[in-house]
PDB file of C-alpha atoms and ligand atoms in Angstrom:
ATOM      1  CA  MET G   1      73.394  92.249  91.874  1.00  0.00           C
ATOM      2  CA  ALA G   2      73.086  91.116  95.494  1.00  0.00           C
ATOM      3  CA  ASP G   3      70.160  88.914  96.366  1.00  0.00           C
ATOM      4  CA  GLY G   4      68.239  88.185  99.518  1.00  0.00           C
ATOM      5  CA  VAL G   5      67.455  90.422 102.468  1.00  0.00           C
ATOM      6  CA  MET G   6      69.637  92.870 104.317  1.00  0.00           C
ATOM      7  CA  ILE G   7      68.705  93.999 107.814  1.00  0.00           C
ATOM      8  CA  VAL G   8      70.072  97.378 108.778  1.00  0.00           C
ATOM      9  CA  THR G   9      69.582  98.074 112.465  1.00  0.00           C
ATOM     10  CA  GLY G  10      69.247 101.756 113.032  1.00  0.00           C
ATOM     11  CA  GLY G  11      68.559 102.236 109.371  1.00  0.00           C
ATOM     12  CA  SER G  12      66.351 105.356 109.728  1.00  0.00           C
ATOM     13  CA  ARG G  13      69.105 107.983 110.063  1.00  0.00           C
ATOM     14  CA  GLY G  14      72.797 108.626 109.570  1.00  0.00           C
ATOM     15  CA  ILE G  15      75.109 105.781 108.499  1.00  0.00           C
ATOM     16  CA  GLY G  16      72.287 103.252 108.715  1.00  0.00           C
ATOM     17  CA  ALA G  17      70.062 105.245 106.348  1.00  0.00           C
ATOM     18  CA  ALA G  18      72.904 105.623 103.831  1.00  0.00           C
ATOM     19  CA  THR G  19      73.626 101.900 104.131  1.00  0.00           C
ATOM     20  CA  ALA G  20      69.980 100.931 103.607  1.00  0.00           C
ATOM     21  CA  LYS G  21      69.781 103.026 100.428  1.00  0.00           C
ATOM     22  CA  ALA G  22      73.064 101.654  99.137  1.00  0.00           C
ATOM     23  CA  GLY G  23      72.018  98.096  99.965  1.00  0.00           C
ATOM     24  CA  ALA G  24      68.733  98.505  98.058  1.00  0.00           C
ATOM     25  CA  LYS G  25      70.688  99.916  95.114  1.00  0.00           C
ATOM     26  CA  ALA G  26      72.942  96.882  95.255  1.00  0.00           C
ATOM     27  CA  GLY G  27      69.909  94.617  94.995  1.00  0.00           C
ATOM     28  CA  TYR G  28      69.003  93.613  98.527  1.00  0.00           C
ATOM     29  CA  ALA G  29      65.430  93.857  99.892  1.00  0.00           C
ATOM     30  CA  VAL G  30      66.128  95.976 102.977  1.00  0.00           C
ATOM     31  CA  VAL G  31      64.717  95.927 106.500  1.00  0.00           C
ATOM     32  CA  VAL G  32      65.008  99.480 107.726  1.00  0.00           C
ATOM     33  CA  ASN G  33      64.959  99.076 111.519  1.00  0.00           C
ATOM     34  CA  TYR G  34      64.411 102.130 113.737  1.00  0.00           C
ATOM     35  CA  ALA G  35      63.894 102.845 117.433  1.00  0.00           C
ATOM     36  CA  SER G  36      61.365 105.667 117.471  1.00  0.00           C
ATOM     37  CA  ASN G  37      61.681 107.967 114.459  1.00  0.00           C
ATOM     38  CA  GLU G  38      59.026 106.477 112.220  1.00  0.00           C
ATOM     39  CA  ALA G  39      58.908 109.435 109.860  1.00  0.00           C
ATOM     40  CA  ALA G  40      62.723 109.112 109.183  1.00  0.00           C
ATOM     41  CA  ALA G  41      62.389 105.396 108.598  1.00  0.00           C
ATOM     42  CA  ASN G  42      59.425 105.874 106.230  1.00  0.00           C
ATOM     43  CA  ALA G  43      61.418 108.475 104.322  1.00  0.00           C
ATOM     44  CA  VAL G  44      64.281 106.054 103.749  1.00  0.00           C
ATOM     45  CA  VAL G  45      61.777 103.411 102.564  1.00  0.00           C
ATOM     46  CA  ALA G  46      60.095 105.937 100.245  1.00  0.00           C
ATOM     47  CA  ASP G  47      63.488 106.896  98.744  1.00  0.00           C
ATOM     48  CA  ILE G  48      64.311 103.249  98.127  1.00  0.00           C
ATOM     49  CA  GLU G  49      60.923 102.509  96.517  1.00  0.00           C
ATOM     50  CA  ALA G  50      61.134 105.638  94.400  1.00  0.00           C
ATOM     51  CA  ALA G  51      64.453 104.291  93.039  1.00  0.00           C
ATOM     52  CA  GLY G  52      62.821 100.957  92.227  1.00  0.00           C
ATOM     53  CA  GLY G  53      64.034  99.072  95.291  1.00  0.00           C
ATOM     54  CA  LYS G  54      62.347  97.018  97.967  1.00  0.00           C
ATOM     55  CA  ALA G  55      62.304  97.949 101.672  1.00  0.00           C
ATOM     56  CA  VAL G  56      60.194  97.848 104.783  1.00  0.00           C
ATOM     57  CA  ALA G  57      60.437  99.914 107.989  1.00  0.00           C
ATOM     58  CA  VAL G  58      60.417  97.878 111.208  1.00  0.00           C
ATOM     59  CA  LYS G  59      60.282  99.444 114.638  1.00  0.00           C
ATOM     60  CA  GLY G  60      62.326  97.746 117.296  1.00  0.00           C
ATOM     61  CA  ASP G  61      64.770  98.512 120.105  1.00  0.00           C
ATOM     62  CA  VAL G  62      67.916  96.370 119.728  1.00  0.00           C
ATOM     63  CA  GLY G  63      68.251  96.657 123.488  1.00  0.00           C
ATOM     64  CA  VAL G  64      65.147  94.498 123.894  1.00  0.00           C
ATOM     65  CA  GLU G  65      65.392  90.858 122.944  1.00  0.00           C
ATOM     66  CA  ALA G  66      61.765  90.469 122.045  1.00  0.00           C
ATOM     67  CA  ASP G  67      62.045  93.416 119.667  1.00  0.00           C
ATOM     68  CA  ILE G  68      65.032  91.770 117.988  1.00  0.00           C
ATOM     69  CA  LEU G  69      63.061  88.581 117.426  1.00  0.00           C
ATOM     70  CA  ALA G  70      60.267  90.710 115.831  1.00  0.00           C
ATOM     71  CA  ILE G  71      62.745  92.456 113.540  1.00  0.00           C
ATOM     72  CA  PHE G  72      64.011  89.130 112.242  1.00  0.00           C
ATOM     73  CA  GLU G  73      60.495  87.768 111.833  1.00  0.00           C
ATOM     74  CA  ALA G  74      59.689  90.820 109.691  1.00  0.00           C
ATOM     75  CA  ALA G  75      62.800  90.041 107.637  1.00  0.00           C
ATOM     76  CA  ASP G  76      61.694  86.433 107.171  1.00  0.00           C
ATOM     77  CA  ARG G  77      58.522  87.710 105.470  1.00  0.00           C
ATOM     78  CA  LEU G  78      60.611  89.542 102.892  1.00  0.00           C
ATOM     79  CA  GLY G  79      62.752  86.510 101.905  1.00  0.00           C
ATOM     80  CA  PRO G  80      65.945  84.718 102.864  1.00  0.00           C
ATOM     81  CA  LEU G  81      68.355  86.769 104.961  1.00  0.00           C
ATOM     82  CA  THR G  82      71.841  87.217 103.420  1.00  0.00           C
ATOM     83  CA  ALA G  83      73.255  90.248 105.256  1.00  0.00           C
ATOM     84  CA  LEU G  84      73.030  91.775 108.732  1.00  0.00           C
ATOM     85  CA  ILE G  85      74.402  95.248 109.334  1.00  0.00           C
ATOM     86  CA  ASN G  86      74.731  95.703 113.115  1.00  0.00           C
ATOM     87  CA  ASN G  87      74.590  99.480 112.932  1.00  0.00           C
ATOM     88  CA  ALA G  88      72.351 100.719 115.719  1.00  0.00           C
ATOM     89  CA  GLY G  89      74.392 102.365 118.433  1.00  0.00           C
ATOM     90  CA  ILE G  90      74.266 105.194 120.912  1.00  0.00           C
ATOM     91  CA  VAL G  91      76.486 107.647 122.740  1.00  0.00           C
ATOM     92  CA  ASP G  92      75.663 109.354 125.987  1.00  0.00           C
ATOM     93  CA  GLU G  93      76.487 112.863 127.240  1.00  0.00           C
ATOM     94  CA  ALA G  94      80.240 113.484 127.285  1.00  0.00           C
ATOM     95  CA  GLY G  95      81.647 112.838 130.734  1.00  0.00           C
ATOM     96  CA  THR G  96      84.557 111.513 132.750  1.00  0.00           C
ATOM     97  CA  LEU G  97      84.885 108.355 134.810  1.00  0.00           C
ATOM     98  CA  ALA G  98      83.174 110.075 137.658  1.00  0.00           C
ATOM     99  CA  ASP G  99      80.022 110.419 135.541  1.00  0.00           C
ATOM    100  CA  MET G 100      79.774 106.705 134.831  1.00  0.00           C
ATOM    101  CA  THR G 101      76.752 105.291 136.641  1.00  0.00           C
ATOM    102  CA  ALA G 102      75.650 101.669 136.586  1.00  0.00           C
ATOM    103  CA  ALA G 103      72.421 102.705 134.827  1.00  0.00           C
ATOM    104  CA  ARG G 104      74.299 104.564 132.112  1.00  0.00           C
ATOM    105  CA  LEU G 105      76.685 101.671 131.535  1.00  0.00           C
ATOM    106  CA  GLU G 106      73.934  99.104 131.506  1.00  0.00           C
ATOM    107  CA  ARG G 107      72.016 101.022 128.771  1.00  0.00           C
ATOM    108  CA  MET G 108      75.133 101.610 126.694  1.00  0.00           C
ATOM    109  CA  PHE G 109      76.284  98.021 126.779  1.00  0.00           C
ATOM    110  CA  ARG G 110      72.796  96.585 126.336  1.00  0.00           C
ATOM    111  CA  ILE G 111      72.192  98.504 123.123  1.00  0.00           C
ATOM    112  CA  ASN G 112      75.735  98.646 121.680  1.00  0.00           C
ATOM    113  CA  ILE G 113      77.031  95.173 122.682  1.00  0.00           C
ATOM    114  CA  THR G 114      74.183  92.829 123.708  1.00  0.00           C
ATOM    115  CA  GLY G 115      71.994  94.063 120.838  1.00  0.00           C
ATOM    116  CA  SER G 116      74.756  93.302 118.344  1.00  0.00           C
ATOM    117  CA  ILE G 117      75.396  89.846 119.747  1.00  0.00           C
ATOM    118  CA  LEU G 118      71.723  88.876 119.846  1.00  0.00           C
ATOM    119  CA  CYS G 119      71.149  90.177 116.277  1.00  0.00           C
ATOM    120  CA  ALA G 120      74.160  88.116 115.165  1.00  0.00           C
ATOM    121  CA  ARG G 121      72.667  85.048 116.850  1.00  0.00           C
ATOM    122  CA  GLU G 122      69.396  85.446 115.008  1.00  0.00           C
ATOM    123  CA  ALA G 123      71.205  86.124 111.727  1.00  0.00           C
ATOM    124  CA  ALA G 124      73.340  82.999 112.135  1.00  0.00           C
ATOM    125  CA  LYS G 125      70.258  80.866 112.755  1.00  0.00           C
ATOM    126  CA  ARG G 126      68.938  81.926 109.386  1.00  0.00           C
ATOM    127  CA  MET G 127      72.093  82.267 107.226  1.00  0.00           C
ATOM    128  CA  GLY G 128      74.260  79.523 108.724  1.00  0.00           C
ATOM    129  CA  LYS G 129      74.982  76.535 106.525  1.00  0.00           C
ATOM    130  CA  CYS G 130      74.952  74.381 109.735  1.00  0.00           C
ATOM    131  CA  HIS G 131      71.299  75.462 110.090  1.00  0.00           C
ATOM    132  CA  GLY G 132      70.459  74.799 106.438  1.00  0.00           C
ATOM    133  CA  GLY G 133      71.112  78.365 105.253  1.00  0.00           C
ATOM    134  CA  LYS G 134      73.239  79.501 102.344  1.00  0.00           C
ATOM    135  CA  GLY G 135      75.722  81.633 104.307  1.00  0.00           C
ATOM    136  CA  GLY G 136      75.952  85.415 104.340  1.00  0.00           C
ATOM    137  CA  ALA G 137      77.678  88.340 105.852  1.00  0.00           C
ATOM    138  CA  ILE G 138      77.542  90.354 109.056  1.00  0.00           C
ATOM    139  CA  VAL G 139      79.091  93.823 109.237  1.00  0.00           C
ATOM    140  CA  ASN G 140      79.387  95.381 112.683  1.00  0.00           C
ATOM    141  CA  LEU G 141      79.772  99.144 113.405  1.00  0.00           C
ATOM    142  CA  SER G 142      82.759  99.732 115.646  1.00  0.00           C
ATOM    143  CA  SER G 143      84.471 103.107 115.987  1.00  0.00           C
ATOM    144  CA  VAL G 144      87.983 104.516 116.065  1.00  0.00           C
ATOM    145  CA  ALA G 145      87.016 105.256 119.658  1.00  0.00           C
ATOM    146  CA  ALA G 146      87.840 101.571 120.224  1.00  0.00           C
ATOM    147  CA  LYS G 147      91.501 102.462 119.512  1.00  0.00           C
ATOM    148  CA  LEU G 148      91.540 105.974 120.992  1.00  0.00           C
ATOM    149  CA  GLY G 149      89.697 105.032 124.200  1.00  0.00           C
ATOM    150  CA  GLY G 150      87.450 108.116 124.465  1.00  0.00           C
ATOM    151  CA  PRO G 151      89.207 109.628 127.562  1.00  0.00           C
ATOM    152  CA  GLY G 152      87.332 112.364 129.336  1.00  0.00           C
ATOM    153  CA  GLN G 153      84.355 112.064 127.074  1.00  0.00           C
ATOM    154  CA  TYR G 154      83.134 108.615 125.988  1.00  0.00           C
ATOM    155  CA  LEU G 155      84.997 105.939 127.962  1.00  0.00           C
ATOM    156  CA  ASP G 156      81.883 103.803 128.052  1.00  0.00           C
ATOM    157  CA  TYR G 157      81.109 104.195 124.352  1.00  0.00           C
ATOM    158  CA  ALA G 158      84.738 103.412 123.418  1.00  0.00           C
ATOM    159  CA  ALA G 159      84.710 100.325 125.620  1.00  0.00           C
ATOM    160  CA  SER G 160      81.490  99.168 123.952  1.00  0.00           C
ATOM    161  CA  LYS G 161      83.166  99.519 120.539  1.00  0.00           C
ATOM    162  CA  GLY G 162      86.270  97.665 121.760  1.00  0.00           C
ATOM    163  CA  ALA G 163      83.877  94.810 122.588  1.00  0.00           C
ATOM    164  CA  ILE G 164      82.532  95.058 118.991  1.00  0.00           C
ATOM    165  CA  ASP G 165      86.085  94.639 117.615  1.00  0.00           C
ATOM    166  CA  THR G 166      86.542  91.498 119.795  1.00  0.00           C
ATOM    167  CA  LEU G 167      83.148  90.206 118.864  1.00  0.00           C
ATOM    168  CA  THR G 168      84.000  90.594 115.206  1.00  0.00           C
ATOM    169  CA  VAL G 169      87.104  88.432 115.506  1.00  0.00           C
ATOM    170  CA  GLY G 170      85.450  85.785 117.627  1.00  0.00           C
ATOM    171  CA  LEU G 171      82.340  85.528 115.482  1.00  0.00           C
ATOM    172  CA  ALA G 172      84.361  85.437 112.287  1.00  0.00           C
ATOM    173  CA  LYS G 173      86.090  82.308 113.603  1.00  0.00           C
ATOM    174  CA  GLU G 174      83.021  80.717 115.164  1.00  0.00           C
ATOM    175  CA  LEU G 175      80.887  81.197 112.036  1.00  0.00           C
ATOM    176  CA  ILE G 176      83.434  80.311 109.419  1.00  0.00           C
ATOM    177  CA  ASP G 177      82.036  76.801 108.783  1.00  0.00           C
ATOM    178  CA  ASP G 178      78.569  78.323 108.620  1.00  0.00           C
ATOM    179  CA  GLY G 179      79.630  80.288 105.546  1.00  0.00           C
ATOM    180  CA  ILE G 180      79.094  83.537 107.324  1.00  0.00           C
ATOM    181  CA  ARG G 181      81.740  86.252 107.019  1.00  0.00           C
ATOM    182  CA  VAL G 182      81.914  88.720 109.891  1.00  0.00           C
ATOM    183  CA  CYS G 183      83.673  92.056 109.435  1.00  0.00           C
ATOM    184  CA  ALA G 184      83.508  95.524 110.930  1.00  0.00           C
ATOM    185  CA  VAL G 185      84.075  99.150 110.059  1.00  0.00           C
ATOM    186  CA  ARG G 186      85.668 101.671 112.418  1.00  0.00           C
ATOM    187  CA  PRO G 187      84.318 105.094 111.418  1.00  0.00           C
ATOM    188  CA  GLY G 188      86.078 108.263 112.566  1.00  0.00           C
ATOM    189  CA  ILE G 189      84.093 111.440 113.022  1.00  0.00           C
ATOM    190  CA  ILE G 190      81.083 111.231 110.626  1.00  0.00           C
ATOM    191  CA  ASP G 191      78.588 113.960 110.054  1.00  0.00           C
ATOM    192  CA  THR G 192      75.401 112.501 111.514  1.00  0.00           C
ATOM    193  CA  ASP G 193      72.894 113.295 114.311  1.00  0.00           C
ATOM    194  CA  ILE G 194      74.784 111.112 116.862  1.00  0.00           C
ATOM    195  CA  HIS G 195      76.845 114.022 118.079  1.00  0.00           C
ATOM    196  CA  ALA G 196      73.764 116.090 118.890  1.00  0.00           C
ATOM    197  CA  SER G 197      72.307 113.094 120.688  1.00  0.00           C
ATOM    198  CA  GLY G 198      75.413 113.195 122.944  1.00  0.00           C
ATOM    199  CA  GLY G 199      74.841 116.901 123.629  1.00  0.00           C
ATOM    200  CA  GLN G 200      77.454 118.111 121.136  1.00  0.00           C
ATOM    201  CA  PRO G 201      75.583 119.355 118.046  1.00  0.00           C
ATOM    202  CA  ASP G 202      78.622 121.409 116.934  1.00  0.00           C
ATOM    203  CA  ARG G 203      81.154 118.564 117.271  1.00  0.00           C
ATOM    204  CA  VAL G 204      81.570 118.061 113.539  1.00  0.00           C
ATOM    205  CA  ALA G 205      81.936 121.829 112.900  1.00  0.00           C
ATOM    206  CA  GLN G 206      84.397 122.180 115.727  1.00  0.00           C
ATOM    207  CA  LEU G 207      86.610 119.130 115.144  1.00  0.00           C
ATOM    208  CA  GLY G 208      86.302 118.744 111.363  1.00  0.00           C
ATOM    209  CA  PRO G 209      88.950 121.340 110.308  1.00  0.00           C
ATOM    210  CA  GLY G 210      91.504 119.792 112.734  1.00  0.00           C
ATOM    211  CA  LEU G 211      91.145 116.259 111.374  1.00  0.00           C
ATOM    212  CA  PRO G 212      93.828 114.851 109.060  1.00  0.00           C
ATOM    213  CA  MET G 213      91.599 115.300 105.992  1.00  0.00           C
ATOM    214  CA  LYS G 214      90.427 118.685 107.360  1.00  0.00           C
ATOM    215  CA  ARG G 215      86.812 117.471 107.391  1.00  0.00           C
ATOM    216  CA  ALA G 216      84.503 114.877 108.903  1.00  0.00           C
ATOM    217  CA  GLY G 217      83.418 111.893 106.836  1.00  0.00           C
ATOM    218  CA  THR G 218      79.963 111.402 105.341  1.00  0.00           C
ATOM    219  CA  ALA G 219      77.529 108.639 106.033  1.00  0.00           C
ATOM    220  CA  GLN G 220      77.785 107.645 102.395  1.00  0.00           C
ATOM    221  CA  GLU G 221      81.510 107.154 102.674  1.00  0.00           C
ATOM    222  CA  VAL G 222      81.004 104.684 105.492  1.00  0.00           C
ATOM    223  CA  ALA G 223      78.107 102.974 103.703  1.00  0.00           C
ATOM    224  CA  GLY G 224      80.354 102.321 100.725  1.00  0.00           C
ATOM    225  CA  ALA G 225      82.788 100.368 102.934  1.00  0.00           C
ATOM    226  CA  ILE G 226      79.990  98.489 104.634  1.00  0.00           C
ATOM    227  CA  LEU G 227      78.432  97.447 101.323  1.00  0.00           C
ATOM    228  CA  TRP G 228      81.750  96.202 100.012  1.00  0.00           C
ATOM    229  CA  LEU G 229      82.451  94.131 103.066  1.00  0.00           C
ATOM    230  CA  ALA G 230      78.936  92.581 102.848  1.00  0.00           C
ATOM    231  CA  SER G 231      79.336  91.847  99.177  1.00  0.00           C
ATOM    232  CA  ASP G 232      80.750  88.817  97.425  1.00  0.00           C
ATOM    233  CA  GLU G 233      83.638  90.940  96.304  1.00  0.00           C
ATOM    234  CA  ALA G 234      84.909  90.648  99.872  1.00  0.00           C
ATOM    235  CA  SER G 235      84.618  86.837  99.743  1.00  0.00           C
ATOM    236  CA  TYR G 236      88.080  86.257 101.306  1.00  0.00           C
ATOM    237  CA  SER G 237      87.637  88.946 104.007  1.00  0.00           C
ATOM    238  CA  THR G 238      86.393  87.793 107.383  1.00  0.00           C
ATOM    239  CA  GLY G 239      87.454  89.015 110.806  1.00  0.00           C
ATOM    240  CA  ALA G 240      88.594  92.170 108.957  1.00  0.00           C
ATOM    241  CA  ILE G 241      88.120  95.524 110.657  1.00  0.00           C
ATOM    242  CA  LEU G 242      88.333  98.473 108.295  1.00  0.00           C
ATOM    243  CA  ASP G 243      89.110 101.983 109.513  1.00  0.00           C
ATOM    244  CA  VAL G 244      86.949 104.562 107.657  1.00  0.00           C
ATOM    245  CA  SER G 245      88.357 107.479 109.570  1.00  0.00           C
ATOM    246  CA  GLY G 246      90.348 109.715 107.238  1.00  0.00           C
ATOM    247  CA  ALA G 247      93.492 108.612 109.124  1.00  0.00           C
ATOM    248  CA  ARG G 248      92.123 109.893 112.509  1.00  0.00           C
ATOM    249  CA  SER G 249      93.221 106.792 114.378  1.00  0.00           C
ATOM    250  CA  ILE G 250      96.800 106.768 112.971  1.00  0.00           C
ATOM    251  CA  TRP G 251      97.570 110.518 112.969  1.00  0.00           C
ATOM    252  CA  PRO G 252     100.061 111.697 113.999  1.00  0.00           C
TER     253      PRO G 252
HETATM  254  P1  NAP Z 301      72.677 108.324 114.428  1.00  0.00           P
HETATM  255  O1  NAP Z 301      72.738 109.341 113.299  1.00  0.00           O
HETATM  256  O2  NAP Z 301      72.428 108.824 115.837  1.00  0.00           O
HETATM  257  O3  NAP Z 301      71.508 107.255 114.008  1.00  0.00           O
HETATM  258  C1  NAP Z 301      71.225 106.270 114.925  1.00  0.00           C
HETATM  259  C2  NAP Z 301      70.307 105.287 114.280  1.00  0.00           C
HETATM  260  O4  NAP Z 301      70.187 104.179 115.169  1.00  0.00           O
HETATM  261  C3  NAP Z 301      68.872 105.826 114.080  1.00  0.00           C
HETATM  262  O5  NAP Z 301      68.367 105.170 112.988  1.00  0.00           O
HETATM  263  C4  NAP Z 301      68.203 105.400 115.377  1.00  0.00           C
HETATM  264  O6  NAP Z 301      66.784 105.207 115.163  1.00  0.00           O
HETATM  265  C5  NAP Z 301      68.843 104.044 115.563  1.00  0.00           C
HETATM  266  N1  NAP Z 301      68.838 103.591 116.971  1.00  0.00           N
HETATM  267  C6  NAP Z 301      69.280 104.205 118.073  1.00  0.00           C
HETATM  268  N2  NAP Z 301      69.106 103.434 119.168  1.00  0.00           N
HETATM  269  C7  NAP Z 301      68.473 102.288 118.719  1.00  0.00           C
HETATM  270  C8  NAP Z 301      68.045 101.134 119.357  1.00  0.00           C
HETATM  271  N3  NAP Z 301      68.135 100.954 120.686  1.00  0.00           N
HETATM  272  N4  NAP Z 301      67.445 100.176 118.583  1.00  0.00           N
HETATM  273  C9  NAP Z 301      67.331 100.306 117.250  1.00  0.00           C
HETATM  274  N5  NAP Z 301      67.741 101.401 116.568  1.00  0.00           N
HETATM  275  C10 NAP Z 301      68.338 102.389 117.298  1.00  0.00           C
HETATM  276  O7  NAP Z 301      73.940 107.386 114.440  1.00  0.00           O
HETATM  277  P2  NAP Z 301      75.167 107.250 113.379  1.00  0.00           P
HETATM  278  O8  NAP Z 301      76.175 108.345 113.602  1.00  0.00           O
HETATM  279  O9  NAP Z 301      74.612 106.991 112.012  1.00  0.00           O
HETATM  280  O10 NAP Z 301      75.857 105.905 113.937  1.00  0.00           O
HETATM  281  C11 NAP Z 301      75.623 104.631 113.418  1.00  0.00           C
HETATM  282  C12 NAP Z 301      76.635 103.681 113.998  1.00  0.00           C
HETATM  283  O11 NAP Z 301      77.914 104.100 113.649  1.00  0.00           O
HETATM  284  C13 NAP Z 301      76.612 103.544 115.517  1.00  0.00           C
HETATM  285  O12 NAP Z 301      76.882 102.194 115.898  1.00  0.00           O
HETATM  286  C14 NAP Z 301      77.723 104.468 115.963  1.00  0.00           C
HETATM  287  O13 NAP Z 301      78.283 104.106 117.186  1.00  0.00           O
HETATM  288  C15 NAP Z 301      78.704 104.204 114.794  1.00  0.00           C
HETATM  289  N6  NAP Z 301      79.695 105.321 114.632  1.00  0.00           N
HETATM  290  C16 NAP Z 301      79.293 106.561 114.327  1.00  0.00           C
HETATM  291  C17 NAP Z 301      80.269 107.560 114.239  1.00  0.00           C
HETATM  292  C18 NAP Z 301      79.931 109.007 113.878  1.00  0.00           C
HETATM  293  O14 NAP Z 301      80.781 109.886 113.989  1.00  0.00           O
HETATM  294  N7  NAP Z 301      78.689 109.264 113.435  1.00  0.00           N
HETATM  295  C19 NAP Z 301      81.597 107.234 114.398  1.00  0.00           C
HETATM  296  C20 NAP Z 301      81.970 105.953 114.732  1.00  0.00           C
HETATM  297  C21 NAP Z 301      81.012 105.023 114.845  1.00  0.00           C
HETATM  298  P3  NAP Z 301      65.741 106.417 115.351  1.00  0.00           P
HETATM  299  O15 NAP Z 301      65.839 107.257 114.091  1.00  0.00           O
HETATM  300  O16 NAP Z 301      64.405 105.784 115.469  1.00  0.00           O
HETATM  301  O17 NAP Z 301      66.196 107.230 116.527  1.00  0.00           O
END
């Protein structure tokens, strides 16, 4: 069984909720971070507790540094941190280059990129052997959009996930002597609320049948990969970026 605390940013819904539940099942005490949907976060915590696990819901916007500090302080109260899942992320309405405003880009990059970097900083302070910690793992949520580029729809989102790929490689190297492994997953189209939040509630239904596996992925399928990368079974994997995309990024 895993020990210590796992923080899942954006753990209230979708991939984060599935990861929080899988993390608790694996033995972690889980911080279920959320931005605004308290009921969803509480439901994840209730599910975990009903299964005999330990979890706490913590509100906080990863686009706000003070909130990030508060999330990590809440984790400190649960026990020693051993895993950070940098999962919280957003899309915006589908649009072309002409729709990209400075305000849109600032919000996208602040939440998807800056939030992940600052969360990694706080995690490294706690887990890093150079700081007296015992090491640990960070798993970042990228996307196959980082490879495909999101033309005509999500250029900004894809660019933010390209940054996450680069961050994963750089952090893996920088934190290697700290005993912290840093990996990422690149999901393809996964059946979660994120598509509705970008104004395309039917995206999974529309695109699913045309995907190589003739269906979208599930949040649980991504969570399985995340949990493995965070676990000691992945002890020789760092800087690894795993596609969980049903071949979307390599087909045809
Ligand atoms: P989702 O269903 O939209 O859930 C988003 C989660 O993140 C919610 O728990 C939400 O909290 C939280 N969140 C949003 N903004 C936040 C912020 N500023 N601070 C803290 N938490 C925040 O998303 P998902 O589909 O599970 O996606 C999770 C990750 O996987 C994202 O990084 C996404 O880019 C990536 N991904 C998803 C797909 C896909 O097809 N679904 C594909 C590739 C990559 P509330 O409940 O409080 O709103």
